[in-house]
Short mmCIF file of C-alpha atoms and ligand atoms in Angstrom, two decimals:
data_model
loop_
_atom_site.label_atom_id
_atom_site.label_comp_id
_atom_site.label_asym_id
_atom_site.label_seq_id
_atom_site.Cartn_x
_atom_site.Cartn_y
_atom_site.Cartn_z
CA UNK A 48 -11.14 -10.48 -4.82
CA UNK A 49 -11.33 -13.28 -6.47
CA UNK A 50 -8.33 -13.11 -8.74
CA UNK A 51 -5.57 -12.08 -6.12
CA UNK A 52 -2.76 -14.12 -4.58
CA UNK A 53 -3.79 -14.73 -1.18
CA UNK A 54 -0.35 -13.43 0.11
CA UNK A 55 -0.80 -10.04 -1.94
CA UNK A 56 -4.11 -9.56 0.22
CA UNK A 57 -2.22 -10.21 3.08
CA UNK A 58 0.69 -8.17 2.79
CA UNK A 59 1.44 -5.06 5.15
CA UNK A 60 3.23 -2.66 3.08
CA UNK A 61 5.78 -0.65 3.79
CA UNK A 62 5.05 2.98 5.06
CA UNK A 63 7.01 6.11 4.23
CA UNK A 64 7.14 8.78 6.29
CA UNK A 65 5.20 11.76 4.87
CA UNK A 66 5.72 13.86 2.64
CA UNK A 67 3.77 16.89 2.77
CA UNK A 68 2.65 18.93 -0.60
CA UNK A 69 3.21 22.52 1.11
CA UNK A 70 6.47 24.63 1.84
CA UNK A 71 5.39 25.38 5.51
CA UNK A 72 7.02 22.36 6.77
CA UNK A 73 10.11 21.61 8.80
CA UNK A 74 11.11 18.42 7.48
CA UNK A 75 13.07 15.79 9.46
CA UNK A 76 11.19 12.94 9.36
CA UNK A 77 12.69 10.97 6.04
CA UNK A 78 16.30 11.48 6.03
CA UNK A 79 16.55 13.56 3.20
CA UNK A 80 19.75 15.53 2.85
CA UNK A 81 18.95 19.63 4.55
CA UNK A 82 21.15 20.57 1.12
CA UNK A 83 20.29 21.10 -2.63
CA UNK A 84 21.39 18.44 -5.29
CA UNK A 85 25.26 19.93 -6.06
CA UNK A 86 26.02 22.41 -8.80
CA UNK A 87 25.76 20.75 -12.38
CA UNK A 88 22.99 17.95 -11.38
CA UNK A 89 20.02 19.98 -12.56
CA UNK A 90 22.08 21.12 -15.74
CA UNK A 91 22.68 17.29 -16.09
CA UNK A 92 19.26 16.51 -15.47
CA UNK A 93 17.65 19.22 -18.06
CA UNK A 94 20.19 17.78 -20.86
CA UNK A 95 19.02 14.42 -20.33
CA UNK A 96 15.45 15.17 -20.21
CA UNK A 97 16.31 16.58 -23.67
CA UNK A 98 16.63 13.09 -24.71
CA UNK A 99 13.83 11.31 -23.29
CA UNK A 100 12.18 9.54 -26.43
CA UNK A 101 15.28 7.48 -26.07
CA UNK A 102 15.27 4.62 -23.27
CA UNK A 103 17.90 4.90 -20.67
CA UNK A 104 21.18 2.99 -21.09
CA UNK A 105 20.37 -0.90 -19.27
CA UNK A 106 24.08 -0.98 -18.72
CA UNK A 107 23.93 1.93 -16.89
CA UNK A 108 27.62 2.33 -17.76
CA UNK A 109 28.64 5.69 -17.70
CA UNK A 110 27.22 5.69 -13.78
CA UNK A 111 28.91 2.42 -13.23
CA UNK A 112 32.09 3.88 -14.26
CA UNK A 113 32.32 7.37 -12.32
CA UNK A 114 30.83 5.19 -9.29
CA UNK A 115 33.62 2.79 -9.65
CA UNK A 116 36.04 5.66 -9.59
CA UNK A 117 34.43 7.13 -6.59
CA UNK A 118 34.65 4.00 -4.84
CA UNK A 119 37.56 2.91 -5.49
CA UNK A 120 36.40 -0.31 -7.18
CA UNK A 121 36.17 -2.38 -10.27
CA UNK A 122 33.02 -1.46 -12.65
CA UNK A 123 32.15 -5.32 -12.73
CA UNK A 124 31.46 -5.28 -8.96
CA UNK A 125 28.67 -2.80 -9.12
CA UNK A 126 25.22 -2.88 -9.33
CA UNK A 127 22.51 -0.09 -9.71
CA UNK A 128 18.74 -0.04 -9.15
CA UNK A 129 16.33 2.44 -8.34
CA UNK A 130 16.88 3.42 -4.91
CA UNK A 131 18.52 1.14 -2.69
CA UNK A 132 14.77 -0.09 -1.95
CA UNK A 133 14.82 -1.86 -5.41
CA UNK A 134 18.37 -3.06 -4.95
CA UNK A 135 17.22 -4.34 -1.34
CA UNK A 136 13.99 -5.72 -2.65
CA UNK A 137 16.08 -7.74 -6.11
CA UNK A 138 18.40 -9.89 -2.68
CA UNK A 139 15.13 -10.39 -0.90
CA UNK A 140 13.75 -11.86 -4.50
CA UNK A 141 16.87 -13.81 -5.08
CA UNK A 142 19.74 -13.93 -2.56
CA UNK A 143 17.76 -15.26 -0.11
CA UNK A 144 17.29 -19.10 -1.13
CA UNK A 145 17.28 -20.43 2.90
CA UNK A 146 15.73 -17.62 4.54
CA UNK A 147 16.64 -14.60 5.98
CA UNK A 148 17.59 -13.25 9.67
CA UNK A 149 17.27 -9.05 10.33
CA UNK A 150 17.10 -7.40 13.61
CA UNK A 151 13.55 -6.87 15.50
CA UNK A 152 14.14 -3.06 14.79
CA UNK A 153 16.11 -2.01 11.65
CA UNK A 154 14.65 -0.86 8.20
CA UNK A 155 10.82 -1.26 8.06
CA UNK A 156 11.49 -2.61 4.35
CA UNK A 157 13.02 -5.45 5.40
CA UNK A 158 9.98 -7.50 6.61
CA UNK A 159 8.08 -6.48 4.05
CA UNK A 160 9.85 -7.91 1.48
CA UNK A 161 10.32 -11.45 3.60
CA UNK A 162 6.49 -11.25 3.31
CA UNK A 163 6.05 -10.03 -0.33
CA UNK A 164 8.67 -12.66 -1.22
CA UNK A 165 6.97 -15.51 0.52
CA UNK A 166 10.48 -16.06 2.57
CA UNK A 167 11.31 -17.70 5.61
CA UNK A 168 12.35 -14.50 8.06
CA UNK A 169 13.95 -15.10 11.10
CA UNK A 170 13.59 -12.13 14.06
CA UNK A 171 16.42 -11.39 16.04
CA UNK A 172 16.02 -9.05 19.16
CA UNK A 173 18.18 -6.11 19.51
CA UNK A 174 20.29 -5.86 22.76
CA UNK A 175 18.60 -3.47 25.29
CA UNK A 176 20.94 -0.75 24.71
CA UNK A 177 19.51 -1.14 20.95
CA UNK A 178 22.34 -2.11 19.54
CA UNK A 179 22.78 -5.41 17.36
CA UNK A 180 23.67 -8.62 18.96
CA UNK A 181 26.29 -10.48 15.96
CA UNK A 182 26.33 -13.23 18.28
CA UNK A 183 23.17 -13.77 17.84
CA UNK A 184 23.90 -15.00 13.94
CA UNK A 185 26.31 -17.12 14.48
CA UNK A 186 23.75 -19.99 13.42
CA UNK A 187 21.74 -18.98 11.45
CA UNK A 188 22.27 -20.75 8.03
CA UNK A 189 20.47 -18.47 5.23
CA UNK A 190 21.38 -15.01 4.58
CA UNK A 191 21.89 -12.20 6.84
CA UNK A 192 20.47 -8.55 6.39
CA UNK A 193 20.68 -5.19 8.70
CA UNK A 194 21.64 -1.71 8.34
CA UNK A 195 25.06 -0.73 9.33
CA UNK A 196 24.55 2.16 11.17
CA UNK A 197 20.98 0.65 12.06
CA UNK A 198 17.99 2.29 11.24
CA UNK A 199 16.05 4.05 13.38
CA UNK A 200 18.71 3.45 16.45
CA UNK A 201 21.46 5.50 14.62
CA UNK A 202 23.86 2.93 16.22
CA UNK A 203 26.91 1.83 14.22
CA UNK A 204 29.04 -1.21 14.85
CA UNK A 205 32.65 -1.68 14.09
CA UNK A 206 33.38 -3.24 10.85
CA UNK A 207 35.75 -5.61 12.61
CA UNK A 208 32.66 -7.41 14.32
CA UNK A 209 31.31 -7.81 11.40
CA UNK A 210 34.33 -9.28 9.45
CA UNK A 211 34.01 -12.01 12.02
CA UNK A 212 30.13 -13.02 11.26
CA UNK A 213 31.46 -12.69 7.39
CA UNK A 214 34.53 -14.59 7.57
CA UNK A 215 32.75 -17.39 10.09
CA UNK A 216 30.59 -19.08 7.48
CA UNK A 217 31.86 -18.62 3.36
CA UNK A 218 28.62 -20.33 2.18
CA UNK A 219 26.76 -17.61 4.13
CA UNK A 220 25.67 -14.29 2.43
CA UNK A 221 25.88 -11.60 4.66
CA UNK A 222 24.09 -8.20 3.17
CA UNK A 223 25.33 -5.01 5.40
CA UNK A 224 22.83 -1.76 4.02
CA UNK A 225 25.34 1.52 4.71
CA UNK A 226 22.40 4.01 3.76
CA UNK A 227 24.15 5.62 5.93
CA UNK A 228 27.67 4.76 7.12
CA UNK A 229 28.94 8.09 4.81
CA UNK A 230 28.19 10.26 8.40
CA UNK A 231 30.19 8.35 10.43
CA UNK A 232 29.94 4.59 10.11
CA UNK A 233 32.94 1.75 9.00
CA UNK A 234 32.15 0.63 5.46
CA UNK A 235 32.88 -3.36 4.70
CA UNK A 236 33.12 -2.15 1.00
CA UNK A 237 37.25 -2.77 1.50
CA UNK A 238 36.34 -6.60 2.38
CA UNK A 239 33.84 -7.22 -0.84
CA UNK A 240 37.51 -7.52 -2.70
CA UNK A 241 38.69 -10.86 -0.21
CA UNK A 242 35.07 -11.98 0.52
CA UNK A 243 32.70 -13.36 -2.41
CA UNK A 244 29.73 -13.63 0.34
CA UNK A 245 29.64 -9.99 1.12
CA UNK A 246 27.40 -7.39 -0.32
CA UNK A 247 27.19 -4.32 0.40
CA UNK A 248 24.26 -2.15 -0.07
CA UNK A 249 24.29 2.31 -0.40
CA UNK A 250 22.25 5.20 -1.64
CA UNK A 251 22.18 8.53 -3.12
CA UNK A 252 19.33 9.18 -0.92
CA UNK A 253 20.88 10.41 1.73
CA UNK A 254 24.64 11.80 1.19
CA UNK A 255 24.59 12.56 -2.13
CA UNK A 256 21.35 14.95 -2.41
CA UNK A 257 19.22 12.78 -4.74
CA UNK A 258 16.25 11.20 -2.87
CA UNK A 259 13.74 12.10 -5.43
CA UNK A 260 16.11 10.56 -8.24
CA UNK A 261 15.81 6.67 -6.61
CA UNK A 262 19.34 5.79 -7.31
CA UNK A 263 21.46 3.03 -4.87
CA UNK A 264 23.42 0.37 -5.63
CA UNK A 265 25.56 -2.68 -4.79
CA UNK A 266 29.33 -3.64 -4.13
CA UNK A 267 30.11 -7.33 -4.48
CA UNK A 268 31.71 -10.15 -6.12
CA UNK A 269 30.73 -10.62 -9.92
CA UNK A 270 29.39 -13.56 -8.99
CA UNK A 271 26.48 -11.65 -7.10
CA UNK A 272 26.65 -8.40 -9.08
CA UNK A 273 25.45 -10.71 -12.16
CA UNK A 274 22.32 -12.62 -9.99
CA UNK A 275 21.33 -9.01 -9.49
CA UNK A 276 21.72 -8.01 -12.80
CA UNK A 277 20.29 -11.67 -13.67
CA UNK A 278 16.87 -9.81 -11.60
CA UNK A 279 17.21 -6.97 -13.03
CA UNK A 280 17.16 -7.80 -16.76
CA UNK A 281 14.15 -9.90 -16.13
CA UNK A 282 12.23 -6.78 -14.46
CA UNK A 283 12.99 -4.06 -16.10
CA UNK A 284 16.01 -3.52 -17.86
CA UNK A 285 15.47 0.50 -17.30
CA UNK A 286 14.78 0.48 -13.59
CA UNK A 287 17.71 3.14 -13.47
CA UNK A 288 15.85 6.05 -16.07
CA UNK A 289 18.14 8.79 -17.75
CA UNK A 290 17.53 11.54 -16.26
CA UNK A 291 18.56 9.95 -13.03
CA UNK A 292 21.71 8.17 -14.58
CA UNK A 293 22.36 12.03 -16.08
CA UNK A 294 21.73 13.07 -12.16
CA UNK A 295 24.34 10.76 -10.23
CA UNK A 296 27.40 11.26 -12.70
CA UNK A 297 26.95 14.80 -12.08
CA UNK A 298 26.66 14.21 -8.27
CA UNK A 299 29.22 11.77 -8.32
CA UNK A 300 31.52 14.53 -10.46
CA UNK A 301 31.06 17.07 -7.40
CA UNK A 302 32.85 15.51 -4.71
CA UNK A 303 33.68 18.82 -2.93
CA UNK A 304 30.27 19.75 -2.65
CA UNK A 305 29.53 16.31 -1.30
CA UNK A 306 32.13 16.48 1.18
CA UNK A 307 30.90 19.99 2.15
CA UNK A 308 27.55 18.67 2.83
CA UNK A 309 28.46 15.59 4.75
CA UNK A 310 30.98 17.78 7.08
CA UNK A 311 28.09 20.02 7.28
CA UNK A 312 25.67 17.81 8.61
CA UNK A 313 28.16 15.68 10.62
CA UNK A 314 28.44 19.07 12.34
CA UNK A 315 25.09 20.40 12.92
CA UNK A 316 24.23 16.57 14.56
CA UNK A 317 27.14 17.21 17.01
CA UNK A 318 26.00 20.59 18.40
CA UNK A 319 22.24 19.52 18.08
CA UNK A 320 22.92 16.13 19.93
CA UNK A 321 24.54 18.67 22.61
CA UNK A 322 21.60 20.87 22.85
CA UNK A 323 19.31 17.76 23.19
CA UNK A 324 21.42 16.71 25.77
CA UNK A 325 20.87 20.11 27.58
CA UNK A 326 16.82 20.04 27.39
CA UNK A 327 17.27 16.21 28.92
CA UNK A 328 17.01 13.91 26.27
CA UNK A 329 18.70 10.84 26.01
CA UNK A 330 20.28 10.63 22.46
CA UNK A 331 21.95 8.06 21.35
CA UNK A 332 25.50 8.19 19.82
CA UNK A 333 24.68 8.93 16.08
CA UNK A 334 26.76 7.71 13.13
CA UNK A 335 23.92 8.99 10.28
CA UNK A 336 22.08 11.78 9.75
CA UNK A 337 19.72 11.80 12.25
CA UNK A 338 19.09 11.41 15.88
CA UNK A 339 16.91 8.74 18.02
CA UNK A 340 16.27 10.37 21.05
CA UNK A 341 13.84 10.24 24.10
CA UNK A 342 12.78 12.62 26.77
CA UNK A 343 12.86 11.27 30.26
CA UNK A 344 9.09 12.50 31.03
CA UNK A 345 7.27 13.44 27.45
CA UNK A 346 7.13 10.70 25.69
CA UNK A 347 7.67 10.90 21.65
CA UNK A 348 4.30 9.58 21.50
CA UNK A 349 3.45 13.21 22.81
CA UNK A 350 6.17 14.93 21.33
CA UNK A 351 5.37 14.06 17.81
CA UNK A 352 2.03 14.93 17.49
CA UNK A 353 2.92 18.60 19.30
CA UNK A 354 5.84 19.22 16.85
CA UNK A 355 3.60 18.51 14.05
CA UNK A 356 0.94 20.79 15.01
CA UNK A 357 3.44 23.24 15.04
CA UNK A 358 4.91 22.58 11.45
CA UNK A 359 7.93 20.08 12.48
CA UNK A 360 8.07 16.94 10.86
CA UNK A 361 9.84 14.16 12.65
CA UNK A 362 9.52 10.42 12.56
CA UNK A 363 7.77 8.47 15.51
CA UNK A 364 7.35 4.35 15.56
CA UNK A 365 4.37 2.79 17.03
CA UNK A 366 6.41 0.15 18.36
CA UNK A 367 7.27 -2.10 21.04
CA UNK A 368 10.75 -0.77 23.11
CA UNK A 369 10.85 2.41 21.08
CA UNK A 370 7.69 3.88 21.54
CA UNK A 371 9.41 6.75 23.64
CA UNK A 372 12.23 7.60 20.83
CA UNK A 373 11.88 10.51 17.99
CA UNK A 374 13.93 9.85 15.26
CA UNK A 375 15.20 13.27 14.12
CA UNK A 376 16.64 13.91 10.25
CA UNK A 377 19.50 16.56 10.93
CA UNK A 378 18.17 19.98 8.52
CA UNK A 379 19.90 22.73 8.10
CA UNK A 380 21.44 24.85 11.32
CA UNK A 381 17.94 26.91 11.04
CA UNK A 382 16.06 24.25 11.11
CA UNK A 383 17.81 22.89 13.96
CA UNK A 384 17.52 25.96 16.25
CA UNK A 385 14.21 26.00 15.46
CA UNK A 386 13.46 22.82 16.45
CA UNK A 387 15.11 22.98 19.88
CA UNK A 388 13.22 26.24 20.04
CA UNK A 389 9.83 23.72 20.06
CA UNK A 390 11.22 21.17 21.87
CA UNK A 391 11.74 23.48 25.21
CA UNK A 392 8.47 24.87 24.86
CA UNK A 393 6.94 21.36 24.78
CA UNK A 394 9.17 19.66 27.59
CA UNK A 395 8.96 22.98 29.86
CA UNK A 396 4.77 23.07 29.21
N1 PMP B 272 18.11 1.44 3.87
C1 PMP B 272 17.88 2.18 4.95
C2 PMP B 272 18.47 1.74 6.25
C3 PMP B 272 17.10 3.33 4.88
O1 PMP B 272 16.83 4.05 5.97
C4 PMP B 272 16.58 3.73 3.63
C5 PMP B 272 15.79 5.02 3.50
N2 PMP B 272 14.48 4.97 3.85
C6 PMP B 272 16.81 2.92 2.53
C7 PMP B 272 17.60 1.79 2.67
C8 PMP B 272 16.21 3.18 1.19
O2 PMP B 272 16.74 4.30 0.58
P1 PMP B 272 16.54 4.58 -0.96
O3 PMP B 272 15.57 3.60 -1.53
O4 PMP B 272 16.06 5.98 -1.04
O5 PMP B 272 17.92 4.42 -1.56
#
C-alpha cells in the first residue's frame, strides 16, 4: 500500500496470549489474577458508568492520590496510562533518546516498540541459567529496560544489584517493569526518592484483579513523571477512562482483599512448584505468579498442544533456549490440581 510508512509494513506486532470466548477453559496462559476484582470495584464501576457522557478526569487525580497513599509516595511522582503496555510504550516513544538495551528473553513488548519507535535496540543474552547478566550493562550508554522478576523466566534479582547499574551512570535511565515483583520480588520504588534516573514501571493487571480495566503506572522523579505526562497530553489526554479510574480507587481502597489474594496465590505457586517437582519438572524459583517449567523428556512443545486439547490454557514460546519451558499462570487451587491431574497423564503416556 501505497500510502503506508514502510516501517508500519514491517512491523511484527506484539502477540497476546489467547483469550478464548467460552467458559470451558482452564486459563493460565496470560497472567491474569485466579481471583475476582475485590468487593466494591464493580459497585465503583456501575456508578461511574452512570456518568459516562462526561470525559474521564486527564489528571487522573483521585487515582493518583489513593495510589500515592498505597505506595507510600508523593502524588507528583506518579504516572498513569492504560495498562502498563501504554506506560511502557510512552518511555519507548520518549525516554529512549540513545537507544535502548533489554534482555534476549524478557517481555515480548519490548522489541516491538524499539521497532514501532524506529529505535536503536541493543540485545543482551541472558545467562544460561536464564537469569539477567547486569554486568552486561555496564556500557551501554542509552537507556536500560527489563522486567524485574523477568518475564517468562519468573527469575527475580536482588534490588541491591540493581542499585549498582542505577547508581553507576546518573545520566543513564534505567526503567525496571515490576509487573510482577508484588509475589515475591524487591521493588526499587524506595530508590526513585534518591535517584532522578530511575523509573519504575507496575500494573493492576496482575495483583490487583483488573486486567480487563488496562490500568499501570509509573514511579519517578517529576522530572520524568512530567515527559510522560508531556506524551500523554499529546495522545490522548483520557488514555485512563472513568470507569477504570472508578475501578482502581476501589481496588486500591481494598487492601485486605488484595493482600488475601496475593498470599493466596504466593501459596498455591509453592505447593504447585512442589508437585511439579514430584512429576519431574524442572521449575524454576518463581517470584510472580506463574511458573516456567520444563519436563526432562516431553518437551513443552508437546505439552502445550496436549493440555490444550484437553481445555488447559498455558503459554508456550517458539523460541530459541526456551523452546522446552511452559510458562504456567498460578489459578485457583482447583485449577491447579487439575492441571497436575493432566500433566501426569501426559508425562506417564
Ligand atoms: N510487563 C510485563 C513483564 C508483563 O508480563 C505484562 C503483561 N503481559 C505487562 C508489562 C503489561 O501488563 P498490562 O499492560 O496489563 O499492565
Amino acid at each position: 500500500m501505497k500510502f503506508l510508512d514502510p516501517r508500519i509494513t514491517q512491523l511484527a506486532p506484539y502477540v497476546p496470549g489467547e483469550q478464548p470466548q467460552t467458559n470451558d477453559f482452564i486459563k493460565l496462559n496470560t497472567n491474569e489474577s485466579a481471583y475476582p476484582p475485590a468487593p466494591g470495584v464493580v459497585e465503583a464501576v456501575e456508578a461511574a458508568a452512570g456518568r459516562l457522557q462526561l470525559y474521564s478526569d486527564p489528571t487522573c487525580r483521585d487515582l493518583l492520590r489513593e495510589l500515592a497513599d498505597y505506595l507510600a509516595v508523593p502524588a507528583t511522582n506518579l504516572f498513569v496510562g492504560n495498562g502498563s503496555d501504554e506506560v511502557l510504550a510512552f518511555c519507548f516513544q520518549g525516554l529512549m533518546g540513545q537507544g535502548v538495551a533489554y534482555p534476549d528473553i524478557t517481555y515480548g513488548f519490548y522489541p516491538v516498540f524499539a521497532q514501532l519507535y524506529g529505535l536503536k535496540a541493543q540485545v543482551i543474552p541472558l545467562r544460561e541459567d536464564l537469569s539477567i547478566e547486569l554486568a552486561d550493562y555496564a556500557d551501554f550508554k542509552g537507556t536500560i529496560v527489563f522486567a524485574n522478576p523477568n518475564a517468562p523466566t519468573s527469575l527475580g534479582l536482588p534490588a541491591a544489584a540493581i542499585l549498582v547499574l542505577v547508581e553507576a551512570d546518573p545520566e543513564r535511565l534505567v526503567i525496571v517493569d515490576e509487573a510482577y515483583v508484588e509475589f515475591g520480588g524487591q521493588s526499587m520504588m524506595p530508590y526513585v526518592k534518591e535517584h532522578a534516573n530511575l523509573l519504575v514501571v507496575g500494573t493492576f493487571s496482575k495483583s490487583w484483579q483488573l486486567a480487563g480495566a488496562r490500568l499501570g503506572y509509573a514511579v519517578g522523579q517529576p522530572a520524568l513523571i512530567n515527559e510522560l505526562n508531556r506524551i500523554k497530553f499529546s495522545f490522548n489526554p483520557y488514555s485512563v477512562n472513568a470507569m477504570t479510574l472508578a475501578g482502581g480507587i476501589a481496588a486500591l481502597k481494598a487492601r485486605e482483599y488484595h493482600q488475601e489474594c496475593l498470599a493466596k496465590t504466593i501459596a498455591t505457586r509453592e505447593w504447585t512448584a512442589q508437585a511439579l517437582e514430584n512429576l519431574g519438572f524442572t521449575v524454576l524459583p518463581s517470584e510472580t505468579n506463574f511458573l516456567f517449567v520444563k519436563h526432562p523428556i516431553v518437551s513443552g512443545k508437546v505439552l502445550y498442544p496436549a493440555l490444550k486439547e484437553r481445555n488447559i490454557l498455558v503459554r508456550w514460546f517458539d523460541k530459541p533456549r526456551i523452546q522446552d519451558y511452559l510458562r504456567i499462570t498460578i489459578g485457583t487451587p482447583e485449577q491447579m490440581a487439575q492441571l497436575l491431574a493432566t500433566l501426569q497423564e501426559l508425562v506417564n503416556e
